[in-house]
Amino acid sequence: MEKILAGIETRLIHAGKPEPPIEGAVVTPIFQSSTFEYLGQQSYHDLHYIRLNNTPNHLGLHRKLAAIEGAEAALVTASGMAAISTALLTILGHGDHLLCQSCIYGGTHGLLTTEFPRLGVEVSFIDAGEPATWKEKLRENTRAIYVETISNPLLEVGDLRAVTEFAREQGLISIIDNTFATPINFRPAELGFDLSLHSGTKYLNGHSDIVAGAVIGGHELVARISHTANHLGGALDPHACFLLDRGLKTLAVRVRYQNESALRIARFLEQHPKVEAVYYPGLESHRDHLRACELLDGFGGVLSFEVAGGLAAAERVIDRVTIPVSAPSLGGVESLITRPVTTSHSGMTAAQLAAAGISETLIRLSVGLEATDDLIADLDRALESP
Ligand SMILES: *Cc1c(COP(=O)(O)O)cnc(C)c1O
């Protein structure tokens, strides 16, 4: 009989596995082989070779990732930026134009503003929460619209439903970076997005020990992006495939715990006299709270906040916490704390930061899997100390 794979928790563990299991192994072994015997394939793209992302470790992950987002197909890549750049270079060419949410991941922003102009690809930035303003930015040569489910570092949630409707009306490809939400909190295909992108480095793997990326969408688009990936070469190593697959198995329990823990910490910070502002979409005070409630199944594990006392006070808090590690990145089992202007958003100019509302003193916390009470006690001590 066929396996029942209705729930995302079951799919995270069982979807995509080779059937029957190889030599009976409960866990798919690592195929550490760059090349595979020729089996009469007609096309170069069908030969089995690690750079073509089609060894058994890749193919199992592709099936699993598609299954957990309810999409047709998926592709893993060497990093989140490899997923983003390969997807965009497939969809956009010389003379094309992209509409893009203004506050996006620093690396993506850098790609669009420093590499793309050289290639003749133009970008206009939009406020993802103001659909009425999009049409005036639309051009004859606009091909796609690009957003993030939950933006970094202010955790804004754009009008995602309007994005898919606008894309359908205008004949654009709708693309979303779903890294911060994860498939536990949001599955883009259900809302009609054409393409979902991930930094697998973050929640999907969840253990801060690999860099990886994923592209998830319809058969035809993912096949086109796979062909580009074969030429650009950003393949995921089989050992990293194995670790990503292992990390994915616990995604649901990790992310649900992080959702709960981050909400409790956000509430604690919000009432703390030394804290001036907290940004977390699960808080009633967040500008996009109602939209987040409507669109998401959970609010994620990242929050950001401002403390009284300026830059020195912000640096003091980061120095004095003992559990969160001061490091960039997010989505792992250990809590990480950082000032985005020094890490993820360091490539933006002062004017760009000001326009995005990101202050120099903003602190971002990626909540890990430690005891929530310990994290709260640690933050409390760091905030209280003179
Ligand atoms: C980290 C990150 C990326 C880039 O991913 P890498 O795996 O570091 O290449 C892209 N988008 C978002 C939202 C991220 O947080």
Tab-separated table of C-alpha atoms and ligand atoms in Angstrom, residues 79-81 84 105 148 177 179-180 199 201-202 211-212 330, ligand 1:
chain	number	residue	atom	x	y	z
A	79	SER	CA	23.572	28.518	-1.213
A	80	GLY	CA	20.535	30.730	-0.846
A	81	MET	CA	22.208	33.313	-3.075
A	84	ILE	CA	18.183	33.553	-5.931
A	105	TYR	CA	17.916	40.605	2.185
A	148	GLU	CA	9.969	38.195	0.908
A	177	ASP	CA	11.869	34.412	-0.662
A	179	THR	CA	13.345	31.783	4.170
A	180	PHE	CA	12.046	33.591	7.265
A	199	SER	CA	18.281	29.998	2.048
A	201	THR	CA	21.339	27.607	5.450
A	202	LYS	CA	18.733	28.966	7.862
A	211	VAL	CA	25.210	26.663	3.350
A	212	ALA	CA	22.446	25.623	0.936
A	330	LEU	CA	19.620	32.959	11.722
B	1	LIG	C1	20.582	34.258	4.366
B	1	LIG	C2	19.540	34.688	3.428
B	1	LIG	C3	19.731	34.593	2.055
B	1	LIG	C4	21.042	34.123	1.444
B	1	LIG	O1	21.283	32.796	1.768
B	1	LIG	P1	22.764	32.116	1.769
B	1	LIG	O2	22.447	30.708	2.077
B	1	LIG	O3	23.562	32.824	2.819
B	1	LIG	O4	23.331	32.330	0.413
B	1	LIG	C5	18.699	34.953	1.220
B	1	LIG	N1	17.531	35.423	1.707
B	1	LIG	C6	17.302	35.544	3.025
B	1	LIG	C7	15.992	36.041	3.500
B	1	LIG	C8	18.294	35.178	3.933
B	1	LIG	O5	18.076	35.319	5.236
